[in-house]
PDB file of C-alpha atoms and ligand atoms in Angstrom:
ATOM      1  CA  MET A   1     -22.805 -24.930  51.660  1.00 49.00           C
ATOM      2  CA  SER A   2     -19.522 -23.512  50.218  1.00 58.00           C
ATOM      3  CA  LYS A   3     -18.649 -20.130  51.162  1.00 90.00           C
ATOM      4  CA  LYS A   4     -18.706 -17.253  48.631  1.00 97.00           C
ATOM      5  CA  ILE A   5     -15.596 -15.106  48.243  1.00 98.00           C
ATOM      6  CA  ILE A   6     -15.923 -11.225  48.013  1.00 98.00           C
ATOM      7  CA  ILE A   7     -13.233  -9.499  46.277  1.00 98.00           C
ATOM      8  CA  ALA A   8     -12.905  -5.455  46.606  1.00 98.00           C
ATOM      9  CA  ASN A   9     -11.069  -4.082  43.630  1.00 98.00           C
ATOM     10  CA  TRP A  10     -10.338  -0.406  44.662  1.00 98.00           C
ATOM     11  CA  LYS A  11      -8.616   0.122  41.374  1.00 98.00           C
ATOM     12  CA  LEU A  12      -6.948   3.501  41.584  1.00 98.00           C
ATOM     13  CA  ASN A  13      -8.887   4.617  44.748  1.00 98.00           C
ATOM     14  CA  PRO A  14      -8.892   6.148  47.485  1.00 98.00           C
ATOM     15  CA  ILE A  15      -6.166   8.815  47.408  1.00 98.00           C
ATOM     16  CA  THR A  16      -5.017   9.003  50.703  1.00 98.00           C
ATOM     17  CA  GLU A  17      -3.787   6.305  53.164  1.00 98.00           C
ATOM     18  CA  SER A  18      -6.302   7.401  55.858  1.00 98.00           C
ATOM     19  CA  GLU A  19      -9.079   6.877  53.686  1.00 98.00           C
ATOM     20  CA  ALA A  20      -7.850   3.530  52.582  1.00 98.00           C
ATOM     21  CA  VAL A  21      -7.486   2.400  56.207  1.00 98.00           C
ATOM     22  CA  ARG A  22     -11.004   3.941  57.122  1.00 98.00           C
ATOM     23  CA  LEU A  23     -12.461   1.957  54.231  1.00 98.00           C
ATOM     24  CA  ALA A  24     -10.697  -1.396  55.136  1.00 98.00           C
ATOM     25  CA  LYS A  25     -11.524  -1.285  58.747  1.00 98.00           C
ATOM     26  CA  ALA A  26     -14.933  -0.774  58.024  1.00 98.00           C
ATOM     27  CA  VAL A  27     -15.566  -3.750  55.776  1.00 98.00           C
ATOM     28  CA  ASP A  28     -12.732  -6.279  57.340  1.00 98.00           C
ATOM     29  CA  GLU A  29     -15.116  -9.513  57.184  1.00 97.00           C
ATOM     30  CA  LYS A  30     -14.478 -13.038  56.934  1.00 96.00           C
ATOM     31  CA  ASP A  31     -14.465 -14.328  53.158  1.00 97.00           C
ATOM     32  CA  VAL A  32     -13.441 -10.706  52.058  1.00 98.00           C
ATOM     33  CA  VAL A  33     -10.329 -10.084  49.871  1.00 98.00           C
ATOM     34  CA  ILE A  34      -9.361  -6.265  50.109  1.00 98.00           C
ATOM     35  CA  CYS A  35      -7.075  -5.109  46.786  1.00 99.00           C
ATOM     36  CA  PRO A  36      -5.961  -1.712  47.752  1.00 98.00           C
ATOM     37  CA  PRO A  37      -3.228   0.082  45.296  1.00 98.00           C
ATOM     38  CA  PHE A  38       0.440  -0.822  46.115  1.00 98.00           C
ATOM     39  CA  PRO A  39       0.914   2.114  48.437  1.00 98.00           C
ATOM     40  CA  PHE A  40      -1.821   1.288  50.803  1.00 98.00           C
ATOM     41  CA  LEU A  41      -0.832  -2.349  51.049  1.00 98.00           C
ATOM     42  CA  SER A  42       0.891  -2.436  54.269  1.00 98.00           C
ATOM     43  CA  ALA A  43      -1.443   0.125  56.030  1.00 98.00           C
ATOM     44  CA  VAL A  44      -4.389  -1.849  55.215  1.00 98.00           C
ATOM     45  CA  LYS A  45      -2.904  -5.102  56.448  1.00 98.00           C
ATOM     46  CA  LYS A  46      -2.145  -3.573  59.624  1.00 98.00           C
ATOM     47  CA  VAL A  47      -5.785  -3.138  60.180  1.00 98.00           C
ATOM     48  CA  MET A  48      -7.191  -6.478  58.910  1.00 98.00           C
ATOM     49  CA  LYS A  49      -8.421  -8.993  61.153  1.00 98.00           C
ATOM     50  CA  LYS A  50     -10.616 -11.181  59.275  1.00 98.00           C
ATOM     51  CA  SER A  51     -10.216 -10.163  55.759  1.00 98.00           C
ATOM     52  CA  ARG A  52      -7.343 -11.190  53.383  1.00 98.00           C
ATOM     53  CA  LEU A  53      -5.083  -8.875  51.478  1.00 98.00           C
ATOM     54  CA  GLY A  54      -4.880  -8.763  47.572  1.00 99.00           C
ATOM     55  CA  SER A  55      -2.875  -6.438  45.193  1.00 98.00           C
ATOM     56  CA  GLN A  56      -4.029  -5.435  41.879  1.00 98.00           C
ATOM     57  CA  ASP A  57      -1.288  -6.585  39.611  1.00 98.00           C
ATOM     58  CA  SER A  58       2.248  -8.149  39.953  1.00 98.00           C
ATOM     59  CA  PHE A  59       5.233  -8.378  37.525  1.00 97.00           C
ATOM     60  CA  TRP A  60       6.469 -11.664  35.951  1.00 94.00           C
ATOM     61  CA  ASP A  61       9.968 -11.452  37.028  1.00 81.00           C
ATOM     62  CA  GLY A  62       9.186 -14.168  39.679  1.00 67.00           C
ATOM     63  CA  PRO A  63      11.321 -16.632  41.857  1.00 64.00           C
ATOM     64  CA  PRO A  64      13.790 -17.051  42.817  1.00 73.00           C
ATOM     65  CA  SER A  65      14.859 -13.533  42.983  1.00 79.00           C
ATOM     66  CA  GLY A  66      11.930 -11.297  42.477  1.00 85.00           C
ATOM     67  CA  SER A  67      14.186  -8.463  41.406  1.00 89.00           C
ATOM     68  CA  GLY A  68      15.646  -6.973  38.367  1.00 88.00           C
ATOM     69  CA  ALA A  69      15.911  -3.858  36.090  1.00 90.00           C
ATOM     70  CA  TYR A  70      12.085  -3.278  35.390  1.00 92.00           C
ATOM     71  CA  THR A  71      11.482   0.283  36.664  1.00 93.00           C
ATOM     72  CA  GLY A  72       8.448   0.920  38.105  1.00 95.00           C
ATOM     73  CA  GLU A  73       7.188  -2.955  38.519  1.00 96.00           C
ATOM     74  CA  VAL A  74       6.425  -4.765  41.709  1.00 97.00           C
ATOM     75  CA  SER A  75       7.083  -8.371  41.745  1.00 96.00           C
ATOM     76  CA  ALA A  76       5.249 -11.464  43.267  1.00 96.00           C
ATOM     77  CA  PRO A  77       7.837 -12.463  45.701  1.00 95.00           C
ATOM     78  CA  MET A  78       7.786  -8.850  47.208  1.00 95.00           C
ATOM     79  CA  LEU A  79       4.162  -8.730  47.436  1.00 97.00           C
ATOM     80  CA  LYS A  80       4.451 -12.254  49.299  1.00 96.00           C
ATOM     81  CA  LYS A  81       6.877 -10.983  51.733  1.00 95.00           C
ATOM     82  CA  LEU A  82       4.538  -8.011  52.475  1.00 97.00           C
ATOM     83  CA  GLY A  83       1.758 -10.481  53.551  1.00 97.00           C
ATOM     84  CA  VAL A  84      -0.088 -10.449  50.337  1.00 98.00           C
ATOM     85  CA  GLN A  85      -2.335 -13.372  49.617  1.00 98.00           C
ATOM     86  CA  TYR A  86      -4.350 -12.551  46.229  1.00 98.00           C
ATOM     87  CA  VAL A  87      -3.559 -10.887  43.337  1.00 98.00           C
ATOM     88  CA  ILE A  88      -5.722  -9.880  40.439  1.00 99.00           C
ATOM     89  CA  LEU A  89      -4.237 -10.462  37.007  1.00 98.00           C
ATOM     90  CA  GLY A  90      -5.405  -9.602  33.330  1.00 98.00           C
ATOM     91  CA  HIS A  91      -7.910  -7.039  34.326  1.00 98.00           C
ATOM     92  CA  SER A  92      -9.562  -5.807  31.419  1.00 98.00           C
ATOM     93  CA  GLU A  93      -8.513  -2.180  32.283  1.00 98.00           C
ATOM     94  CA  ARG A  94      -4.941  -3.148  32.074  1.00 98.00           C
ATOM     95  CA  ARG A  95      -5.229  -5.275  29.050  1.00 98.00           C
ATOM     96  CA  ARG A  96      -6.827  -2.040  27.472  1.00 96.00           C
ATOM     97  CA  HIS A  97      -4.959   1.003  28.732  1.00 97.00           C
ATOM     98  CA  LEU A  98      -1.538  -0.555  29.545  1.00 97.00           C
ATOM     99  CA  GLY A  99      -1.393  -3.031  26.648  1.00 97.00           C
ATOM    100  CA  GLU A 100      -1.153  -6.073  28.560  1.00 98.00           C
ATOM    101  CA  THR A 101      -1.172  -9.332  26.213  1.00 98.00           C
ATOM    102  CA  ASP A 102      -2.398 -12.616  26.942  1.00 98.00           C
ATOM    103  CA  GLU A 103       1.371 -13.765  26.926  1.00 98.00           C
ATOM    104  CA  MET A 104       2.361 -10.962  29.647  1.00 98.00           C
ATOM    105  CA  ILE A 105      -0.350 -11.987  31.628  1.00 98.00           C
ATOM    106  CA  ASN A 106       0.661 -15.635  31.412  1.00 98.00           C
ATOM    107  CA  LYS A 107       3.880 -14.895  32.539  1.00 97.00           C
ATOM    108  CA  LYS A 108       2.325 -12.746  35.720  1.00 97.00           C
ATOM    109  CA  VAL A 109       0.109 -15.990  36.531  1.00 98.00           C
ATOM    110  CA  LEU A 110       3.130 -18.124  36.562  1.00 96.00           C
ATOM    111  CA  ALA A 111       5.363 -16.322  38.364  1.00 95.00           C
ATOM    112  CA  ALA A 112       2.544 -15.235  40.882  1.00 96.00           C
ATOM    113  CA  LEU A 113       1.793 -18.931  41.325  1.00 97.00           C
ATOM    114  CA  LYS A 114       5.322 -19.979  41.732  1.00 95.00           C
ATOM    115  CA  SER A 115       5.742 -17.126  44.530  1.00 94.00           C
ATOM    116  CA  GLY A 116       2.658 -18.716  46.334  1.00 96.00           C
ATOM    117  CA  LEU A 117       0.282 -15.999  45.745  1.00 97.00           C
ATOM    118  CA  GLU A 118      -3.457 -16.784  44.794  1.00 98.00           C
ATOM    119  CA  VAL A 119      -4.157 -16.065  41.288  1.00 98.00           C
ATOM    120  CA  ILE A 120      -7.590 -14.152  40.547  1.00 99.00           C
ATOM    121  CA  LEU A 121      -7.056 -13.991  36.598  1.00 99.00           C
ATOM    122  CA  CYS A 122      -9.904 -11.882  35.184  1.00 99.00           C
ATOM    123  CA  VAL A 123     -11.390 -12.842  31.553  1.00 98.00           C
ATOM    124  CA  GLY A 124     -14.323 -11.572  29.768  1.00 98.00           C
ATOM    125  CA  GLU A 125     -15.169 -10.504  26.123  1.00 98.00           C
ATOM    126  CA  PRO A 126     -15.536  -6.579  24.955  1.00 98.00           C
ATOM    127  CA  ALA A 127     -18.944  -5.131  23.641  1.00 98.00           C
ATOM    128  CA  GLU A 128     -18.140  -5.782  20.014  1.00 97.00           C
ATOM    129  CA  ILE A 129     -17.490  -9.406  20.660  1.00 98.00           C
ATOM    130  CA  ARG A 130     -20.663  -9.900  22.513  1.00 98.00           C
ATOM    131  CA  LYS A 131     -22.859  -8.216  19.566  1.00 98.00           C
ATOM    132  CA  GLU A 132     -21.751 -10.918  17.528  1.00 98.00           C
ATOM    133  CA  GLY A 133     -23.519 -13.393  19.647  1.00 97.00           C
ATOM    134  CA  SER A 134     -22.855 -15.759  22.279  1.00 97.00           C
ATOM    135  CA  SER A 135     -20.492 -18.221  20.367  1.00 97.00           C
ATOM    136  CA  ALA A 136     -18.030 -15.483  19.607  1.00 98.00           C
ATOM    137  CA  ALA A 137     -18.013 -14.539  23.217  1.00 98.00           C
ATOM    138  CA  LYS A 138     -17.346 -18.130  24.016  1.00 98.00           C
ATOM    139  CA  THR A 139     -14.549 -18.553  21.719  1.00 98.00           C
ATOM    140  CA  PHE A 140     -13.149 -15.122  22.868  1.00 98.00           C
ATOM    141  CA  VAL A 141     -12.879 -16.223  26.581  1.00 98.00           C
ATOM    142  CA  SER A 142     -11.738 -19.662  25.604  1.00 98.00           C
ATOM    143  CA  HIS A 143      -8.715 -18.350  23.910  1.00 98.00           C
ATOM    144  CA  GLN A 144      -8.084 -15.964  26.971  1.00 98.00           C
ATOM    145  CA  LEU A 145      -8.101 -19.139  29.389  1.00 98.00           C
ATOM    146  CA  SER A 146      -6.008 -21.282  27.277  1.00 98.00           C
ATOM    147  CA  LYS A 147      -3.285 -18.628  26.835  1.00 98.00           C
ATOM    148  CA  ASN A 148      -3.370 -16.763  30.299  1.00 98.00           C
ATOM    149  CA  LEU A 149      -3.430 -20.154  32.251  1.00 98.00           C
ATOM    150  CA  LYS A 150      -0.773 -22.028  30.033  1.00 98.00           C
ATOM    151  CA  GLY A 151       1.337 -24.168  32.217  1.00 98.00           C
ATOM    152  CA  ALA A 152      -0.464 -23.097  35.540  1.00 98.00           C
ATOM    153  CA  SER A 153       0.572 -25.528  38.205  1.00 96.00           C
ATOM    154  CA  ARG A 154      -2.421 -25.342  40.605  1.00 98.00           C
ATOM    155  CA  ALA A 155      -5.787 -23.783  41.068  1.00 98.00           C
ATOM    156  CA  VAL A 156      -6.763 -20.369  40.328  1.00 98.00           C
ATOM    157  CA  THR A 157      -9.692 -17.910  40.791  1.00 98.00           C
ATOM    158  CA  VAL A 158     -11.085 -16.980  37.351  1.00 98.00           C
ATOM    159  CA  ALA A 159     -13.265 -13.700  37.416  1.00 98.00           C
ATOM    160  CA  TYR A 160     -15.708 -13.599  34.486  1.00 98.00           C
ATOM    161  CA  GLU A 161     -15.753  -9.897  33.777  1.00 98.00           C
ATOM    162  CA  PRO A 162     -17.590  -9.082  30.396  1.00 98.00           C
ATOM    163  CA  VAL A 163     -15.798  -5.741  29.705  1.00 98.00           C
ATOM    164  CA  TRP A 164     -19.117  -4.014  28.785  1.00 98.00           C
ATOM    165  CA  ALA A 165     -20.597  -4.956  32.025  1.00 98.00           C
ATOM    166  CA  ILE A 166     -18.083  -3.115  34.162  1.00 98.00           C
ATOM    167  CA  SER A 167     -19.523   0.190  35.660  1.00 96.00           C
ATOM    168  CA  THR A 168     -17.157   2.396  34.213  1.00 95.00           C
ATOM    169  CA  SER A 169     -17.090   0.948  30.521  1.00 93.00           C
ATOM    170  CA  ARG A 170     -21.001  -0.003  30.531  1.00 95.00           C
ATOM    171  CA  ASP A 171     -22.576  -0.427  26.872  1.00 97.00           C
ATOM    172  CA  PRO A 172     -26.129   0.576  27.034  1.00 95.00           C
ATOM    173  CA  ASN A 173     -27.253  -1.593  24.383  1.00 97.00           C
ATOM    174  CA  LEU A 174     -26.095  -4.747  26.438  1.00 97.00           C
ATOM    175  CA  LYS A 175     -27.615  -6.392  29.347  1.00 96.00           C
ATOM    176  CA  GLU A 176     -26.009  -9.072  31.453  1.00 95.00           C
ATOM    177  CA  THR A 177     -28.517 -12.058  32.304  1.00 94.00           C
ATOM    178  CA  PRO A 178     -28.313 -15.149  34.432  1.00 93.00           C
ATOM    179  CA  GLU A 179     -28.101 -17.306  31.366  1.00 94.00           C
ATOM    180  CA  MET A 180     -25.053 -15.572  30.028  1.00 96.00           C
ATOM    181  CA  ILE A 181     -23.246 -15.658  33.188  1.00 97.00           C
ATOM    182  CA  LEU A 182     -24.070 -19.417  33.650  1.00 97.00           C
ATOM    183  CA  GLU A 183     -23.190 -20.243  30.167  1.00 97.00           C
ATOM    184  CA  MET A 184     -19.742 -18.791  30.504  1.00 98.00           C
ATOM    185  CA  ALA A 185     -19.401 -20.324  33.871  1.00 98.00           C
ATOM    186  CA  ASP A 186     -20.000 -23.488  32.458  1.00 98.00           C
ATOM    187  CA  LEU A 187     -17.289 -23.067  29.611  1.00 98.00           C
ATOM    188  CA  ILE A 188     -14.582 -21.966  32.366  1.00 98.00           C
ATOM    189  CA  LYS A 189     -15.603 -25.139  34.558  1.00 98.00           C
ATOM    190  CA  SER A 190     -15.172 -27.391  31.685  1.00 98.00           C
ATOM    191  CA  PHE A 191     -11.783 -25.801  30.746  1.00 98.00           C
ATOM    192  CA  PHE A 192     -11.017 -26.646  34.333  1.00 98.00           C
ATOM    193  CA  ALA A 193     -11.965 -30.158  34.060  1.00 98.00           C
ATOM    194  CA  LYS A 194      -9.789 -30.690  30.813  1.00 97.00           C
ATOM    195  CA  ASN A 195      -6.702 -29.175  32.650  1.00 97.00           C
ATOM    196  CA  PRO A 196      -5.958 -31.312  35.826  1.00 97.00           C
ATOM    197  CA  PRO A 197      -3.681 -28.894  37.383  1.00 97.00           C
ATOM    198  CA  VAL A 198      -6.172 -26.265  37.664  1.00 98.00           C
ATOM    199  CA  SER A 199      -9.219 -28.541  38.170  1.00 97.00           C
ATOM    200  CA  GLN A 200     -10.035 -27.310  41.636  1.00 97.00           C
ATOM    201  CA  SER A 201     -10.260 -23.739  40.506  1.00 98.00           C
ATOM    202  CA  LYS A 202     -13.067 -21.543  41.160  1.00 98.00           C
ATOM    203  CA  VAL A 203     -15.385 -18.992  38.912  1.00 98.00           C
ATOM    204  CA  ILE A 204     -16.505 -15.597  40.328  1.00 98.00           C
ATOM    205  CA  TYR A 205     -18.312 -13.089  38.370  1.00 98.00           C
ATOM    206  CA  GLY A 206     -17.632  -9.229  38.102  1.00 98.00           C
ATOM    207  CA  GLY A 207     -19.401  -6.363  36.411  1.00 98.00           C
ATOM    208  CA  SER A 208     -21.748  -3.813  38.056  1.00 98.00           C
ATOM    209  CA  VAL A 209     -22.216  -6.082  41.081  1.00 98.00           C
ATOM    210  CA  THR A 210     -24.249  -4.138  43.837  1.00 98.00           C
ATOM    211  CA  SER A 211     -26.414  -5.203  46.659  1.00 98.00           C
ATOM    212  CA  ASP A 212     -29.256  -5.086  44.397  1.00 98.00           C
ATOM    213  CA  ASN A 213     -27.934  -7.988  42.055  1.00 97.00           C
ATOM    214  CA  ILE A 214     -25.512  -9.812  44.152  1.00 97.00           C
ATOM    215  CA  GLY A 215     -28.193 -12.313  45.241  1.00 96.00           C
ATOM    216  CA  ARG A 216     -29.467 -13.152  41.793  1.00 95.00           C
ATOM    217  CA  ILE A 217     -25.742 -13.833  40.849  1.00 95.00           C
ATOM    218  CA  ILE A 218     -24.443 -15.726  43.185  1.00 95.00           C
ATOM    219  CA  HIS A 219     -27.196 -18.191  44.456  1.00 94.00           C
ATOM    220  CA  TYR A 220     -25.860 -20.374  41.476  1.00 96.00           C
ATOM    221  CA  LYS A 221     -23.601 -23.107  42.640  1.00 95.00           C
ATOM    222  CA  ASP A 222     -21.401 -22.320  39.909  1.00 96.00           C
ATOM    223  CA  ILE A 223     -20.687 -18.918  40.854  1.00 98.00           C
ATOM    224  CA  GLU A 224     -18.564 -18.838  43.962  1.00 98.00           C
ATOM    225  CA  GLY A 225     -17.833 -15.104  44.467  1.00 98.00           C
ATOM    226  CA  ALA A 226     -18.081 -11.885  42.959  1.00 98.00           C
ATOM    227  CA  LEU A 227     -15.462  -9.148  42.045  1.00 98.00           C
ATOM    228  CA  VAL A 228     -16.505  -5.783  42.996  1.00 98.00           C
ATOM    229  CA  GLY A 229     -15.241  -2.543  41.551  1.00 98.00           C
ATOM    230  CA  GLY A 230     -17.319   0.781  42.113  1.00 98.00           C
ATOM    231  CA  ALA A 231     -19.613  -0.842  45.049  1.00 98.00           C
ATOM    232  CA  SER A 232     -16.736  -1.669  46.813  1.00 98.00           C
ATOM    233  CA  LEU A 233     -15.521   1.788  47.783  1.00 98.00           C
ATOM    234  CA  ARG A 234     -18.891   2.766  49.540  1.00 98.00           C
ATOM    235  CA  SER A 235     -18.569   0.937  52.815  1.00 98.00           C
ATOM    236  CA  VAL A 236     -22.343   0.673  53.612  1.00 98.00           C
ATOM    237  CA  GLU A 237     -23.169  -0.674  50.335  1.00 98.00           C
ATOM    238  CA  PHE A 238     -20.181  -3.052  50.285  1.00 98.00           C
ATOM    239  CA  LYS A 239     -21.036  -4.215  53.875  1.00 98.00           C
ATOM    240  CA  LYS A 240     -24.496  -5.022  52.163  1.00 98.00           C
ATOM    241  CA  ILE A 241     -23.064  -6.996  49.564  1.00 98.00           C
ATOM    242  CA  ILE A 242     -21.077  -9.016  51.946  1.00 98.00           C
ATOM    243  CA  LYS A 243     -24.026  -9.634  54.355  1.00 97.00           C
ATOM    244  CA  ILE A 244     -26.132 -10.903  51.493  1.00 97.00           C
ATOM    245  CA  SER A 245     -23.324 -13.114  50.082  1.00 97.00           C
ATOM    246  CA  LYS A 246     -23.503 -15.035  53.577  1.00 95.00           C
ATOM    247  CA  ASN A 247     -27.073 -16.469  52.838  1.00 95.00           C
ATOM    248  CA  TYR A 248     -25.333 -18.414  49.874  1.00 93.00           C
TER     249      TYR A 248
HETATM  250  P1  PGA B 301     -17.498  -2.516  38.811  1.00 96.15           P
HETATM  251  O1  PGA B 301     -15.991  -3.243  38.383  1.00 96.15           O
HETATM  252  O2  PGA B 301     -18.050  -3.160  39.933  1.00 96.15           O
HETATM  253  O3  PGA B 301     -17.383  -1.315  39.036  1.00 96.15           O
HETATM  254  O4  PGA B 301     -18.165  -2.834  37.494  1.00 96.15           O
HETATM  255  C1  PGA B 301     -15.810  -4.522  38.553  1.00 96.15           C
HETATM  256  C2  PGA B 301     -13.958  -4.673  38.108  1.00 96.15           C
HETATM  257  O5  PGA B 301     -13.947  -3.927  37.227  1.00 96.15           O
HETATM  258  O6  PGA B 301     -13.425  -5.596  38.552  1.00 96.15           O
END
C-alpha cells in the first residue's frame, strides 16, 4: 500500500510566528508537508520532528548562484539551504493575482528541480472552462502540463486543483465528482507516461478537502494525496484528515 501525502498550504496565514509554531507542533505527523509563509519557515522547521517543510513559491534565478537583482524574491537554493524540501509552484492564486504565466512557472519548476527541491505543481481549470465541458477542461490542463513541465528532469507531484473547487473561489454552480477527479488524474498520468523524465511523478487532489470528503477522494489508487488549504489551518480538523488518510 503506497502512502498518501497530505500537504498543508497555509497561504497568507497565520499572522504571527507563535501561532505558526503552535499549529505546526499540533499537526507534526509523518507523510505531512507543511507550507508556511516565508517568514515562518525557520521557526516551523525547528519544531518539526516527523513532518517535512515546504514553501509556497520560489524564484527562477536558480543554481548555481540563486542570487541576483530581483527585489522581493526568494530563490530555490536559499530555501534548500534553510531545510525546505518541497515547493508549491503555479498555484492558481499566484496565476490569477500575481500574473504568473506558464512560462514563468516553467522557469521556476526547472530552477527548483535543479536545486534539489521537490516540486508540487498546481494545475486546474477555471470555472468558465469547466462549464464548457470536460473535454475543454482536459485540453486546458494538458496545456498547463506541457508548458509548465517542459524540460523537467525528474519526477514531480502534480496537484489537480480545479479553481472553482477551491474553498475561497467556489463556484456554486459546479460540483466536483469522483469521476471528474479520476478522469483528470488519468489524463495527468498519461502525460507522465509519455514523458520519461517525469514518469515516476504523483497526482494529488486539492480543492475544499475536509475530513468529510478526504476518504472519498484518496481511496482511489491514482490519487496519491491531497493539498489542503483552509482546513489545514484548523489543527483538530487537519489532524482528522491526516488520521483518515492513513487508512488508505
Ligand atoms: P482549500 O485550498 O482547501 O481551502 O480549497 C486549497 C488550495 O488552494 O491549495
